[in-house]
Every structure is written in C-alpha cells, then in structure tokens.
Short mmCIF file of C-alpha atoms in Angstrom, two decimals:
data_model
loop_
_atom_site.label_atom_id
_atom_site.label_comp_id
_atom_site.label_asym_id
_atom_site.label_seq_id
_atom_site.Cartn_x
_atom_site.Cartn_y
_atom_site.Cartn_z
CA UNK A 1 -54.52 50.39 17.63
CA UNK A 2 -56.71 53.23 19.69
CA UNK A 3 -56.12 55.13 22.50
CA UNK A 4 -58.29 57.25 24.54
CA UNK A 5 -57.47 59.54 27.05
CA UNK A 6 -59.33 61.88 29.48
CA UNK A 7 -58.49 63.27 33.13
CA UNK A 8 -59.19 62.18 36.70
CA UNK A 9 -57.79 64.56 38.76
CA UNK A 10 -54.20 63.66 38.77
CA UNK A 11 -54.61 61.06 36.85
CA UNK A 12 -55.11 60.33 33.05
CA UNK A 13 -57.61 57.52 32.20
CA UNK A 14 -56.33 55.85 29.49
CA UNK A 15 -58.17 53.25 27.20
CA UNK A 16 -56.06 50.79 24.34
CA UNK A 17 -58.07 49.08 21.73
CA UNK A 18 -56.30 46.55 19.39
CA UNK A 19 -56.58 43.46 18.00
CA UNK A 20 -53.95 40.67 19.35
CA UNK A 21 -51.07 39.65 16.94
CA UNK A 22 -48.89 36.65 17.93
CA UNK A 23 -48.62 37.71 21.73
CA UNK A 24 -50.70 38.45 24.77
CA UNK A 25 -47.96 40.53 26.06
CA UNK A 26 -48.59 44.22 27.00
CA UNK A 27 -45.15 46.29 27.80
CA UNK A 28 -44.23 49.64 28.85
CA UNK A 29 -40.77 51.64 27.83
CA UNK A 30 -38.04 51.29 30.68
CA UNK A 31 -36.58 54.32 29.77
CA UNK A 32 -36.68 57.50 27.20
CA UNK A 33 -34.50 58.84 24.68
CA UNK A 34 -32.59 61.92 26.04
CA UNK A 35 -32.05 60.06 29.56
CA UNK A 36 -30.10 57.24 29.93
CA UNK A 37 -31.37 55.72 32.98
CA UNK A 38 -34.30 53.22 34.09
CA UNK A 39 -37.37 55.35 34.65
CA UNK A 40 -40.10 52.64 35.83
CA UNK A 41 -42.83 54.38 34.23
CA UNK A 42 -44.92 51.25 35.51
CA UNK A 43 -45.03 52.68 38.95
CA UNK A 44 -47.58 55.39 37.66
CA UNK A 45 -49.98 52.74 36.59
CA UNK A 46 -52.86 51.67 38.65
CA UNK A 47 -55.95 49.80 38.26
CA UNK A 48 -55.09 47.97 35.14
CA UNK A 49 -57.75 45.69 33.53
CA UNK A 50 -58.82 43.90 29.91
CA UNK A 51 -61.58 43.28 28.22
CA UNK A 52 -62.71 40.98 25.34
CA UNK A 53 -65.92 42.00 24.53
CA UNK A 54 -67.98 42.31 27.80
CA UNK A 55 -65.63 39.67 29.16
CA UNK A 56 -62.95 40.60 31.53
CA UNK A 57 -59.73 39.19 31.53
CA UNK A 58 -57.28 38.51 34.26
CA UNK A 59 -54.03 40.79 33.79
CA UNK A 60 -51.16 39.49 35.39
CA UNK A 61 -47.65 40.92 35.88
CA UNK A 62 -44.62 39.16 34.68
CA UNK A 63 -41.98 41.92 34.94
CA UNK A 64 -40.95 45.29 35.97
CA UNK A 65 -42.45 46.96 32.42
CA UNK A 66 -44.18 43.72 31.19
CA UNK A 67 -47.96 42.20 31.85
CA UNK A 68 -49.85 39.20 30.38
CA UNK A 69 -53.43 38.95 29.63
CA UNK A 70 -54.63 35.66 30.44
CA UNK A 71 -56.49 33.94 28.46
CA UNK A 72 -56.42 36.16 25.08
CA UNK A 73 -55.49 34.71 21.70
CA UNK A 74 -54.35 35.61 18.38
CA UNK A 75 -57.18 38.11 16.41
CA UNK A 76 -58.93 38.90 19.48
CA UNK A 77 -60.20 42.41 20.05
CA UNK A 78 -59.33 43.52 23.20
CA UNK A 79 -59.33 46.38 25.35
CA UNK A 80 -57.48 47.48 28.32
CA UNK A 81 -57.78 50.55 30.55
CA UNK A 82 -55.55 51.91 33.26
CA UNK A 83 -54.79 55.13 35.32
CA UNK A 84 -52.09 56.80 35.11
CA UNK A 85 -50.60 59.06 37.83
CA UNK A 86 -49.82 61.98 35.91
CA UNK A 87 -47.62 64.35 38.21
CA UNK A 88 -43.95 63.52 36.86
CA UNK A 89 -43.15 67.37 36.57
CA UNK A 90 -40.39 67.56 33.87
CA UNK A 91 -40.10 68.16 29.99
CA UNK A 92 -39.71 64.14 29.93
CA UNK A 93 -42.89 63.43 31.85
CA UNK A 94 -46.63 63.29 31.66
CA UNK A 95 -48.37 65.72 34.16
CA UNK A 96 -51.60 67.38 34.62
CA UNK A 97 -53.20 70.27 36.21
CA UNK A 98 -56.37 72.15 35.62
CA UNK A 99 -55.09 74.85 33.59
CA UNK A 100 -52.76 72.29 31.12
CA UNK A 101 -51.92 68.65 30.31
CA UNK A 102 -48.32 67.49 29.08
CA UNK A 103 -48.50 64.03 27.74
CA UNK A 104 -45.54 61.81 26.57
CA UNK A 105 -46.14 58.65 24.93
CA UNK A 106 -43.07 57.12 25.82
CA UNK A 107 -43.90 57.01 29.65
CA UNK A 108 -47.82 56.24 29.41
CA UNK A 109 -48.00 54.58 25.72
CA UNK A 110 -48.95 50.96 26.78
CA UNK A 111 -47.45 48.67 23.55
CA UNK A 112 -49.26 45.42 22.83
CA UNK A 113 -46.36 43.17 21.96
CA UNK A 114 -45.94 42.89 18.16
CA UNK A 115 -47.46 45.97 17.12
CA UNK A 116 -44.71 48.19 17.37
CA UNK A 117 -45.49 49.55 13.61
CA UNK A 118 -48.80 49.57 13.67
CA UNK A 119 -50.44 53.17 13.00
CA UNK A 120 -51.88 54.61 16.16
CA UNK A 121 -55.14 56.97 16.54
CA UNK A 122 -55.31 59.06 19.71
CA UNK A 123 -58.62 60.65 21.26
CA UNK A 124 -57.81 63.02 23.85
CA UNK A 125 -61.28 64.39 25.87
CA UNK A 126 -60.61 67.85 27.37
CA UNK A 127 -62.20 71.19 27.65
CA UNK A 128 -63.09 73.32 25.02
CA UNK A 129 -60.94 76.22 26.03
CA UNK A 130 -57.83 74.10 25.94
CA UNK A 131 -55.52 74.84 22.91
CA UNK A 132 -53.00 71.97 21.66
CA UNK A 133 -49.44 72.09 20.90
CA UNK A 134 -47.85 69.30 18.83
CA UNK A 135 -46.17 68.07 15.68
CA UNK A 136 -48.72 65.25 15.55
CA UNK A 137 -51.53 65.75 12.66
CA UNK A 138 -55.32 65.41 13.87
CA UNK A 139 -57.88 63.92 11.61
CA UNK A 140 -61.12 62.94 12.17
CA UNK A 141 -60.98 64.45 15.73
CA UNK A 142 -57.90 62.11 16.39
CA UNK A 143 -54.28 62.66 16.47
CA UNK A 144 -52.23 59.80 14.17
CA UNK A 145 -48.94 58.61 14.84
CA UNK A 146 -47.23 56.32 11.77
CA UNK A 147 -46.32 53.62 14.70
CA UNK A 148 -45.33 53.34 18.63
CA UNK A 149 -41.94 55.24 18.29
CA UNK A 150 -43.37 57.99 16.77
CA UNK A 151 -46.22 58.10 19.43
CA UNK A 152 -43.33 58.12 21.93
CA UNK A 153 -41.63 60.96 19.95
CA UNK A 154 -44.45 63.13 19.42
CA UNK A 155 -45.61 64.76 22.94
CA UNK A 156 -48.83 67.02 23.59
CA UNK A 157 -48.92 70.12 25.11
CA UNK A 158 -52.54 71.77 25.62
CA UNK A 159 -53.66 74.13 28.03
CA UNK A 160 -55.70 77.35 28.81
CA UNK A 161 -52.62 79.99 28.58
CA UNK A 162 -51.29 79.11 25.32
CA UNK A 163 -48.76 81.44 23.08
CA UNK A 164 -47.66 80.80 19.60
CA UNK A 165 -45.68 82.40 16.78
CA UNK A 166 -44.02 80.76 13.90
CA UNK A 167 -41.41 81.57 11.15
CA UNK A 168 -40.28 79.73 8.27
CA UNK A 169 -36.39 79.10 7.36
CA UNK A 170 -35.28 77.18 4.40
CA UNK A 171 -38.75 75.85 3.69
CA UNK A 172 -39.14 74.62 7.42
CA UNK A 173 -41.84 75.74 9.64
CA UNK A 174 -40.57 76.36 13.06
CA UNK A 175 -43.30 76.69 15.78
CA UNK A 176 -42.74 78.38 19.35
CA UNK A 177 -45.34 77.58 21.51
CA UNK A 178 -45.47 78.92 25.19
CA UNK A 179 -47.80 77.72 28.09
CA UNK A 180 -48.06 80.35 31.27
CA UNK A 181 -49.59 83.05 32.45
CA UNK A 182 -46.62 85.35 30.94
CA UNK A 183 -46.35 87.71 27.83
CA UNK A 184 -43.45 87.01 25.58
CA UNK A 185 -41.73 89.59 23.55
CA UNK A 186 -42.29 87.77 20.29
CA UNK A 187 -40.24 90.39 18.11
CA UNK A 188 -37.10 89.58 19.99
CA UNK A 189 -37.70 86.31 20.83
CA UNK A 190 -38.47 85.43 16.86
CA UNK A 191 -35.49 87.36 15.90
CA UNK A 192 -33.26 85.42 18.29
CA UNK A 193 -34.36 81.77 17.42
CA UNK A 194 -34.09 83.02 13.74
CA UNK A 195 -30.19 83.71 14.31
CA UNK A 196 -29.31 80.33 15.83
CA UNK A 197 -31.59 78.35 13.67
CA UNK A 198 -29.80 79.96 10.65
CA UNK A 199 -26.71 79.25 11.92
CA UNK A 200 -27.30 75.31 12.37
CA UNK A 201 -28.92 74.96 9.29
CA UNK A 202 -25.58 76.85 7.37
CA UNK A 203 -23.66 73.87 9.51
CA UNK A 204 -25.33 70.99 8.42
CA UNK A 205 -26.65 72.30 5.15
CA UNK A 206 -30.37 71.05 5.49
CA UNK A 207 -32.85 70.17 7.94
CA UNK A 208 -34.28 66.53 8.47
CA UNK A 209 -37.95 67.28 8.64
CA UNK A 210 -40.49 70.07 7.09
CA UNK A 211 -41.52 71.55 10.81
CA UNK A 212 -40.30 71.74 14.22
CA UNK A 213 -41.97 72.55 17.22
CA UNK A 214 -40.75 74.08 20.74
CA UNK A 215 -43.11 73.20 23.18
CA UNK A 216 -42.35 75.49 26.30
CA UNK A 217 -44.02 75.45 29.61
CA UNK A 218 -43.42 78.04 32.26
CA UNK A 219 -44.48 76.44 35.50
CA UNK A 220 -44.62 78.69 38.45
CA UNK A 221 -41.74 76.83 40.40
CA UNK A 222 -38.19 76.78 39.56
CA UNK A 223 -37.30 74.51 36.79
CA UNK A 224 -34.80 74.00 34.01
CA UNK A 225 -35.20 70.87 31.63
CA UNK A 226 -35.33 69.91 27.94
CA UNK A 227 -35.69 66.93 26.21
CA UNK A 228 -35.33 66.57 22.28
CA UNK A 229 -37.63 64.53 19.87
CA UNK A 230 -37.33 64.26 16.12
CA UNK A 231 -39.80 67.29 15.37
CA UNK A 232 -40.21 69.01 18.68
CA UNK A 233 -38.42 69.44 21.95
CA UNK A 234 -40.27 69.80 25.43
CA UNK A 235 -38.65 72.70 27.31
CA UNK A 236 -39.92 73.24 31.15
CA UNK A 237 -38.41 76.61 32.48
CA UNK A 238 -39.48 78.16 35.48
CA UNK A 239 -40.45 80.25 37.32
CA UNK A 240 -42.75 82.51 35.32
CA UNK A 241 -42.36 85.08 37.80
CA UNK A 242 -38.70 85.14 36.29
CA UNK A 243 -39.96 85.40 32.69
CA UNK A 244 -39.06 88.90 31.88
CA UNK A 245 -35.42 88.69 33.58
CA UNK A 246 -32.33 88.86 31.79
CA UNK A 247 -31.38 85.37 33.07
CA UNK A 248 -34.31 83.59 32.38
CA UNK A 249 -34.28 84.62 28.79
CA UNK A 250 -30.46 83.78 28.19
CA UNK A 251 -31.54 79.98 29.90
CA UNK A 252 -34.28 80.03 27.26
CA UNK A 253 -32.01 80.81 24.55
CA UNK A 254 -29.28 78.24 25.89
CA UNK A 255 -31.62 75.63 26.18
CA UNK A 256 -33.45 75.92 22.87
CA UNK A 257 -30.52 76.11 21.03
CA UNK A 258 -29.11 73.00 22.84
CA UNK A 259 -32.34 70.92 21.86
CA UNK A 260 -32.78 72.42 18.26
CA UNK A 261 -29.07 70.80 17.46
CA UNK A 262 -30.11 67.63 18.86
CA UNK A 263 -32.45 67.28 15.79
CA UNK A 264 -29.05 66.21 14.09
CA UNK A 265 -27.06 65.11 16.89
CA UNK A 266 -28.33 62.14 18.53
CA UNK A 267 -31.57 61.86 16.91
CA UNK A 268 -30.42 61.54 13.66
CA UNK A 269 -26.46 60.76 14.17
CA UNK A 270 -27.08 58.49 16.23
CA UNK A 271 -24.47 55.74 18.29
CA UNK A 272 -24.76 52.25 16.62
CA UNK A 273 -25.83 51.10 19.95
CA UNK A 274 -29.25 53.13 19.84
CA UNK A 275 -30.34 52.40 16.28
CA UNK A 276 -32.73 51.85 16.39
CA UNK A 277 -33.91 52.55 19.52
CA UNK A 278 -34.88 49.58 22.13
CA UNK A 279 -37.10 51.01 24.93
CA UNK A 280 -37.66 48.06 26.71
CA UNK A 281 -33.98 47.46 27.74
CA UNK A 282 -30.96 49.38 28.55
CA UNK A 283 -28.71 50.31 25.80
CA UNK A 284 -25.02 50.91 27.06
CA UNK A 285 -22.86 53.37 24.74
CA UNK A 286 -19.69 55.38 25.21
CA UNK A 287 -20.28 58.13 22.76
CA UNK A 288 -21.79 60.47 25.18
CA UNK A 289 -19.43 62.82 24.78
CA UNK A 290 -20.62 63.38 21.28
CA UNK A 291 -24.14 63.05 21.39
CA UNK A 292 -24.58 65.38 24.73
CA UNK A 293 -20.56 67.13 25.17
CA UNK A 294 -20.83 68.19 21.29
CA UNK A 295 -24.15 69.67 21.55
CA UNK A 296 -23.42 71.35 25.06
CA UNK A 297 -20.50 73.09 23.38
CA UNK A 298 -22.29 74.17 20.07
CA UNK A 299 -25.44 74.94 21.70
CA UNK A 300 -23.76 78.29 23.60
CA UNK A 301 -21.21 78.62 20.85
CA UNK A 302 -23.67 79.12 18.25
CA UNK A 303 -25.69 81.51 20.30
CA UNK A 304 -22.39 83.57 20.27
CA UNK A 305 -21.52 83.01 16.66
CA UNK A 306 -25.16 84.02 15.75
CA UNK A 307 -24.85 87.29 18.19
CA UNK A 308 -27.70 85.84 20.12
CA UNK A 309 -25.51 86.16 22.90
CA UNK A 310 -22.83 88.93 23.48
CA UNK A 311 -19.51 88.52 24.52
CA UNK A 312 -20.02 89.09 28.55
CA UNK A 313 -22.80 86.52 28.13
CA UNK A 314 -20.52 83.73 26.43
CA UNK A 315 -17.40 84.56 28.59
CA UNK A 316 -20.03 83.77 31.52
CA UNK A 317 -21.41 80.34 30.17
CA UNK A 318 -17.93 79.28 29.30
CA UNK A 319 -17.01 80.27 33.02
CA UNK A 320 -19.97 78.38 34.21
CA UNK A 321 -18.52 75.43 31.98
CA UNK A 322 -15.35 75.54 33.08
CA UNK A 323 -16.20 75.94 37.02
CA UNK A 324 -18.05 72.47 36.48
CA UNK A 325 -15.31 70.70 34.89
CA UNK A 326 -12.58 71.96 37.08
CA UNK A 327 -14.52 71.40 40.13
CA UNK A 328 -15.68 68.24 39.40
CA UNK A 329 -12.42 65.95 41.14
CA UNK A 330 -14.20 62.57 39.43
CA UNK A 331 -12.64 63.85 36.09
CA UNK A 332 -9.12 62.40 37.74
CA UNK A 333 -11.01 58.71 37.97
CA UNK A 334 -13.32 57.99 35.26
CA UNK A 335 -12.73 58.95 31.85
CA UNK A 336 -15.83 60.60 29.91
CA UNK A 337 -16.33 57.75 27.88
CA UNK A 338 -16.74 55.25 30.52
CA UNK A 339 -18.55 58.04 32.30
CA UNK A 340 -21.02 57.59 29.34
CA UNK A 341 -20.87 53.77 29.70
CA UNK A 342 -21.74 54.02 33.30
CA UNK A 343 -24.84 56.49 32.70
CA UNK A 344 -27.19 53.73 33.60
CA UNK A 345 -25.35 53.28 36.87
CA UNK A 346 -25.50 56.88 38.76
CA UNK A 347 -25.41 59.20 35.77
CA UNK A 348 -27.88 61.84 36.67
CA UNK A 349 -26.99 61.59 40.41
CA UNK A 350 -24.14 63.20 42.09
CA UNK A 351 -22.85 59.57 43.34
CA UNK A 352 -20.06 58.49 45.45
CA UNK A 353 -17.33 61.38 45.74
CA UNK A 354 -15.16 61.81 42.74
CA UNK A 355 -16.37 58.72 41.12
CA UNK A 356 -16.77 60.39 37.62
CA UNK A 357 -17.00 63.10 35.23
CA UNK A 358 -19.95 64.62 33.15
CA UNK A 359 -20.58 63.69 29.55
CA UNK A 360 -22.22 67.01 29.18
CA UNK A 361 -19.28 69.21 30.84
CA UNK A 362 -16.32 67.27 30.07
CA UNK A 363 -17.75 66.20 26.42
CA UNK A 364 -17.83 70.20 25.61
CA UNK A 365 -14.56 70.67 27.15
CA UNK A 366 -13.39 67.73 24.67
CA UNK A 367 -15.39 69.49 21.69
CA UNK A 368 -13.81 72.88 22.62
CA UNK A 369 -10.21 71.54 22.59
CA UNK A 370 -10.82 69.56 19.41
CA UNK A 371 -12.75 72.53 17.52
CA UNK A 372 -9.47 74.57 18.35
CA UNK A 373 -6.95 72.17 16.89
CA UNK A 374 -8.96 72.27 13.63
CA UNK A 375 -9.21 75.85 13.77
CA UNK A 376 -5.52 76.44 14.51
CA UNK A 377 -4.09 73.98 11.83
CA UNK A 378 -6.57 75.65 9.28
CA UNK A 379 -6.35 79.09 10.05
CA UNK A 380 -10.27 79.02 10.86
CA UNK A 381 -11.30 77.37 7.36
CA UNK A 382 -12.20 74.57 8.96
CA UNK A 383 -13.46 73.81 12.18
CA UNK A 384 -15.69 71.04 14.47
CA UNK A 385 -18.53 72.03 11.81
CA UNK A 386 -16.89 69.97 9.17
CA UNK A 387 -16.87 67.07 11.35
CA UNK A 388 -20.59 67.29 12.12
CA UNK A 389 -21.36 67.88 9.10
CA UNK A 390 -19.42 64.36 7.79
CA UNK A 391 -21.19 62.58 10.61
CA UNK A 392 -24.43 64.05 9.20
CA UNK A 393 -23.73 62.84 5.71
CA UNK A 394 -22.36 59.70 6.63
CA UNK A 395 -24.14 58.59 9.37
CA UNK A 396 -27.35 60.44 10.38
CA UNK A 397 -28.75 61.16 7.14
CA UNK A 398 -28.01 57.03 5.94
CA UNK A 399 -29.92 56.25 8.96
CA UNK A 400 -26.68 54.48 10.07
CA UNK A 401 -25.73 54.15 13.44
CA UNK A 402 -21.92 55.43 14.66
CA UNK A 403 -19.11 54.39 16.97
CA UNK A 404 -16.44 56.03 18.69
CA UNK A 405 -13.89 54.91 16.30
CA UNK A 406 -16.32 56.18 13.37
CA UNK A 407 -16.25 59.73 15.18
CA UNK A 408 -12.50 59.77 15.57
CA UNK A 409 -11.99 58.66 11.72
CA UNK A 410 -14.07 61.68 10.89
CA UNK A 411 -12.30 63.99 13.08
CA UNK A 412 -9.09 62.55 11.45
CA UNK A 413 -10.39 63.04 8.10
CA UNK A 414 -11.28 66.49 8.64
CA UNK A 415 -7.91 67.08 10.46
CA UNK A 416 -5.73 65.43 8.32
CA UNK A 417 -3.42 63.78 10.85
CA UNK A 418 -3.76 60.98 13.64
CA UNK A 419 -5.64 62.23 16.66
CA UNK A 420 -4.83 59.09 18.68
CA UNK A 421 -3.05 61.18 21.51
CA UNK A 422 -5.99 63.64 21.69
CA UNK A 423 -8.33 60.72 22.28
CA UNK A 424 -6.47 58.74 24.77
CA UNK A 425 -5.80 61.80 26.65
CA UNK A 426 -8.94 63.43 26.48
CA UNK A 427 -11.77 60.81 25.48
CA UNK A 428 -10.24 57.80 27.14
CA UNK A 429 -7.92 59.13 29.71
CA UNK A 430 -8.07 61.07 33.27
CA UNK A 431 -5.41 63.24 32.34
CA UNK A 432 -5.47 66.66 33.84
CA UNK A 433 -6.73 69.24 30.88
CA UNK A 434 -5.34 72.60 32.45
CA UNK A 435 -3.05 73.17 29.23
CA UNK A 436 -4.83 72.05 26.45
CA UNK A 437 -7.66 74.26 27.77
CA UNK A 438 -5.98 77.15 27.94
CA UNK A 439 -4.02 76.33 24.66
CA UNK A 440 -7.48 75.74 23.06
CA UNK A 441 -9.14 78.96 24.65
CA UNK A 442 -6.26 81.44 23.24
CA UNK A 443 -6.71 79.60 19.86
CA UNK A 444 -10.68 80.54 20.14
CA UNK A 445 -9.46 84.32 21.14
CA UNK A 446 -10.29 84.23 24.62
CA UNK A 447 -7.64 85.25 27.27
CA UNK A 448 -7.46 83.20 30.43
CA UNK A 449 -6.17 82.87 33.93
CA UNK A 450 -5.50 80.15 36.59
CA UNK A 451 -8.26 81.16 39.22
CA UNK A 452 -8.44 80.44 42.81
CA UNK A 453 -10.67 81.52 46.11
CA UNK A 454 -7.81 84.22 47.46
CA UNK A 455 -10.01 84.41 50.34
CA UNK A 456 -10.20 80.75 51.53
CA UNK A 457 -6.92 79.23 52.62
CA UNK A 458 -8.40 76.04 53.85
CA UNK A 459 -9.91 75.39 50.48
CA UNK A 460 -6.82 76.41 48.19
CA UNK A 461 -3.98 75.73 50.93
CA UNK A 462 -5.06 72.93 52.61
CA UNK A 463 -7.41 71.61 50.04
CA UNK A 464 -10.89 71.05 51.70
CA UNK A 465 -14.35 72.51 51.01
CA UNK A 466 -16.87 73.17 53.70
CA UNK A 467 -20.53 74.31 53.43
CA UNK A 468 -22.03 76.98 55.54
CA UNK A 469 -22.71 74.52 58.66
CA UNK A 470 -18.85 73.42 58.43
CA UNK A 471 -19.50 69.89 56.68
CA UNK A 472 -17.17 69.16 54.31
CA UNK A 473 -18.15 69.02 50.83
CA UNK A 474 -15.11 68.29 48.55
CA UNK A 475 -11.58 67.18 49.50
CA UNK A 476 -8.63 67.39 46.66
CA UNK A 477 -5.85 66.85 49.49
CA UNK A 478 -6.08 63.34 49.52
CA UNK A 479 -3.62 62.83 52.40
CA UNK A 480 -5.50 65.14 54.50
CA UNK A 481 -7.30 62.45 56.51
CA UNK A 482 -10.15 64.46 56.04
CA UNK A 483 -13.36 63.32 54.16
CA UNK A 484 -16.75 64.39 52.36
CA UNK A 485 -19.21 64.19 55.26
CA UNK A 486 -17.25 65.28 58.13
CA UNK A 487 -18.05 68.30 60.19
CA UNK A 488 -15.18 70.55 60.97
CA UNK A 489 -15.60 71.86 64.73
CA UNK A 490 -12.61 73.87 65.27
CA UNK A 491 -9.11 75.20 64.08
CA UNK A 492 -6.39 74.91 66.27
CA UNK A 493 -8.89 74.16 69.00
CA UNK A 494 -10.99 77.62 68.43
CA UNK A 495 -14.67 77.05 67.43
CA UNK A 496 -16.59 79.22 65.07
CA UNK A 497 -19.02 78.98 62.12
CA UNK A 498 -17.96 78.02 58.84
CA UNK A 499 -16.89 81.64 57.90
CA UNK A 500 -15.01 82.10 61.25
CA UNK A 501 -13.28 78.44 60.39
CA UNK A 502 -11.93 79.94 57.22
CA UNK A 503 -10.66 82.95 58.40
CA UNK A 504 -8.71 81.26 61.25
CA UNK A 505 -7.01 79.52 58.35
CA UNK A 506 -5.36 82.63 56.87
CA UNK A 507 -1.80 83.17 56.33
CA UNK A 508 -1.06 79.78 58.20
CA UNK A 509 1.37 76.86 57.02
CA UNK A 510 0.15 74.35 59.58
CA UNK A 511 -3.35 74.05 61.13
CA UNK A 512 -4.79 71.54 63.44
CA UNK A 513 -8.55 70.43 62.45
CA UNK A 514 -11.12 69.31 65.01
CA UNK A 515 -13.66 67.19 63.35
CA UNK A 516 -16.75 65.05 63.81
CA UNK A 517 -17.03 62.06 61.85
CA UNK A 518 -19.84 59.15 62.83
CA UNK A 519 -19.93 60.78 66.31
CA UNK A 520 -16.84 60.67 67.19
CA UNK A 521 -14.19 63.60 67.20
CA UNK A 522 -11.07 63.59 65.57
CA UNK A 523 -8.26 65.68 65.18
CA UNK A 524 -5.62 65.96 62.28
CA UNK A 525 -2.35 67.99 61.74
CA UNK A 526 -1.95 69.48 58.22
CA UNK A 527 0.47 71.24 56.48
CA UNK A 528 0.57 73.48 53.91
CA UNK A 529 1.73 71.89 50.45
CA UNK A 530 3.65 73.68 47.54
CA UNK A 531 0.51 73.85 45.44
CA UNK A 532 -2.79 75.31 45.35
CA UNK A 533 -5.80 73.24 45.52
CA UNK A 534 -9.46 73.46 43.48
CA UNK A 535 -7.74 75.76 40.84
CA UNK A 536 -9.75 76.27 37.53
CA UNK A 537 -9.18 78.36 34.46
CA UNK A 538 -11.01 81.68 34.09
CA UNK A 539 -12.04 83.57 30.73
CA UNK A 540 -11.31 87.15 31.74
CA UNK A 541 -11.83 88.81 28.31
CA UNK A 542 -12.33 88.24 24.14
CA UNK A 543 -9.64 89.61 22.11
CA UNK A 544 -11.76 90.29 18.96
#
C-alpha cells in the first residue's frame, strides 16, 4: 500500500494506492489510543474519489467512518484521493502551517479493509528546507511502516525551526526534537531527561525498543498536551514566549516523564479490552486508574526521586493533584473504575454537575495510597515499583492483556496480604479518602494539614462557590436549595459584586440568599452547619 501526501493551504492532499483483497470497503479510525472518545476524524475529509486506472468509480458513504468503492473487485489496483483538513491543533491531531506539519496517521490514515497487516510506504512532498522528526525509517525517498498500526503509531513532525539532541542509555537512543522559534538549554534539558529516564529504566529493568523520540511542538499559543506511542511521544506545549520560564520548563519535564512511563504502562502493559487495538469501534475498560492514574502518580514522583524536581516543586505538584481531587465532588457519586468505563460518554469534558471522578487524578491518589501501604509494611524495601515491574514481566512483556482482577492479584502478591478492602473503598467505591490520603502522605514523608478558605464563609460555612460574576460554580451543601448555574444577586437583601457578596457572609450563622434562576428571582435562608465545606488536604513540608 502506498501513500502520497502534499499540502494545499490548510489541507493535506492524500493519495492511497493499493490492490483490493477481499473487500471494497474503506475505513478510518474512530478513536485514537490515549483518548478514549469517538473522534469522528471523517469530518475532516472532503472530495474522496476512487480510480481503477483512468476509470473513476463511485465512492459511497455507508457509515460514519466507512465507505464503499462501488464496482471494485478483488485484485483491482485502485487509487483513492481525498483532501484532509489539517487544523486539529493538539498532539493527537494532524495540522499544517507554512512553517511545520504534524501528521498523525491515526486521523488521516485511510485503510482498505483486509490490508491491516500490509506494509505501507509513504512519500511526503514538502519544501527542501523542512527537517523531519519521526521514528519511521526512510528508504528510497519513502517512509516505511510494517503495517497499519505502525503507521498510526509513528507520527511525523516536520518544519523549518527544528532543534535536535540525542543521548544513549542502556543501548537505547533517546531523541529530543523541538520545533519552534526557541533556543533550548540543551545541557540542562538533556541532563534532566537522563535523570528521569534512568529511574524508569531501573524500575522496569529494560526498554521495549531500541529508540525513542520526543516530538515536542512549541506553538505561539497556550497549550498543554501529550500523546503516547510505542516509540515516540508527541507533545504540544506553548506559548513559545514562555519557553524559558520555570513554569514552562517544569511542565515540559512533567509531560515528558509521564509520556515515557506510558511506553510500558498502556502501550505494553495494556488492558485486556485494548489487546489488540480495535480502532474502528469503542473499547470499554475499567482499568483507567492503572493506565492513566498510576502513570500520573509516577510522572511527578519519578521527577522528585531523580532530583529533576526539587522538594518545593514536588510539593506544588502534590497540592495541585490534591486540590483537583478534593474539589471534584463527583468523587462521591461515581467510582474511578466506573469513571473509566464511562470515558466514552463524557470523560474529556466537564459533564453535568458532580457526576464523575477523574481516572488521572483519583487514579493517582489511589496509586499514592497503595504505594504508601506497601512502603510502610516493608519499611521502604518494596513499593509500587515492584507491582509495575511484575505487571511488565507478567503481561506487558508477553503481549498479554490484563484485567482489574489481575492488577489486584499482582498488588496482593507484592503486599503479601489481601487488598480487597483497598480495592472496594478506593477503586470501586466512592468513600471519602481524606484519612487514607493523610496517612499515606505521612508514610511518604510529607506533613499535611486540612486546608479551607478562611476568607470565604459563603464557600466554607455555607457550601456555595461563586465566580467573579456571582454565578454558582459548585455546591457541596446539597440541602441549600442552590444549584450550579444560579446567579447570586444579594446577601440579606444587600447587592454587590462577588467580592462584596462573599464579604457580606463573614462571621454570620444565618444568611438570606437572593438568586436568579431561569430569569426568576428566588430567596433562600441558610443556616451555618457544624461542618466546613470544600476542605482539602494541603502538603506543607517534607520531612527528609
């Protein structure tokens, strides 16, 4: 199968030549690994045509990501052409400009049915001053892919403002490619990448491949995104004007360490439901807390362990994680396992109020708790490292998918005891985890306190959060009669902006709230309860 790609303004002109096997159907992936959500890539296609020699054949749409070449027969040599709108501006998308292209085969790769395992050759027509970053091998002017999955797992980043360094560790070549109008401090960057790479290699004992490429795109606009692949990761991080700031640099380390861990955890240590990938229909799995949660936990923990992050930076990352967890009241309504299964519904959007938790955030909290349990029992001689190392040797290395029950059994083998209560409460339950988190942080050497907003009684004592316009953004006091979307007009009949409204509640045990809902004015009286709302755990120091 042969692909040819060239540019037409914001479109890519794509030509696919192949020999019909047993089917006259053409299909496009419905989703991409790393984002478990229907992507509808087909919406970017226009003007699809098919030819048998010089004869044009009709292309008929038969599904949302499925087409039929009418009249095509077995052994026919066909050419299909179309334009693909390349303005999907994130690490998983395909987008082009005058200065660069990012090509992700997962979105623009059209597959003739039955040719999943056929070798693909790709010719790209681009200007001579472009440099290409990819793990794909080039021979005879074309890039070669073993099969369709290899094509979807091997994005290409090319452009004029390309920077490149590489380093070797344990006979693996690690390439760092950065595109953008920036000047990297390669000495510092490579040194820190080596630090977290060394720790990850020590955890798993080996790397699955002989090379790895970081394809880092630095756009002019604000952005933060990373996507994992077998032999590479695509990272978009902007804006370029912040490139030399401390925040930008720490974000770059964070997403890079996270994505490297994914080479083992999800690309190799993969849920049974994703083994192998079926890119043309949804695949439901309940182990997102392992795939993304454990990775999120280790992403920052490894940076701290390797000394790429100092103590202050790691505490900052922990507090960000804790805030995101405890401020998400959906954790009381849907477990992290069920939230994983329901990723396909609304996992990448806010959704309705307080519906679900995050597999990234609560999954990381769950990993922190388990890591602490193991370390406490074995005085630091064992840890979550041992669990993931066994997951690699038992499942990832053997190309065998795992289930949630498999993960529990491996964790119990390392821990040496039954962990049913942990899994029922933390993974399959919606129980509040404040006490478990505080104990875990203490085991890991961190001092923490219960934190709440002392300057905002409306939030802390009456359980209502508002934005700068007085609009209610969250409600923990479910008996208040107030709901998300209401707009607070006055407190005790005194109107004001959000700051004034909050100030009017200071020190009061009872308030009358005037609020607008669906263009109607309402009034509710609220009494202060014997509890504090929107509490969270806050790390204050590390006891070295």
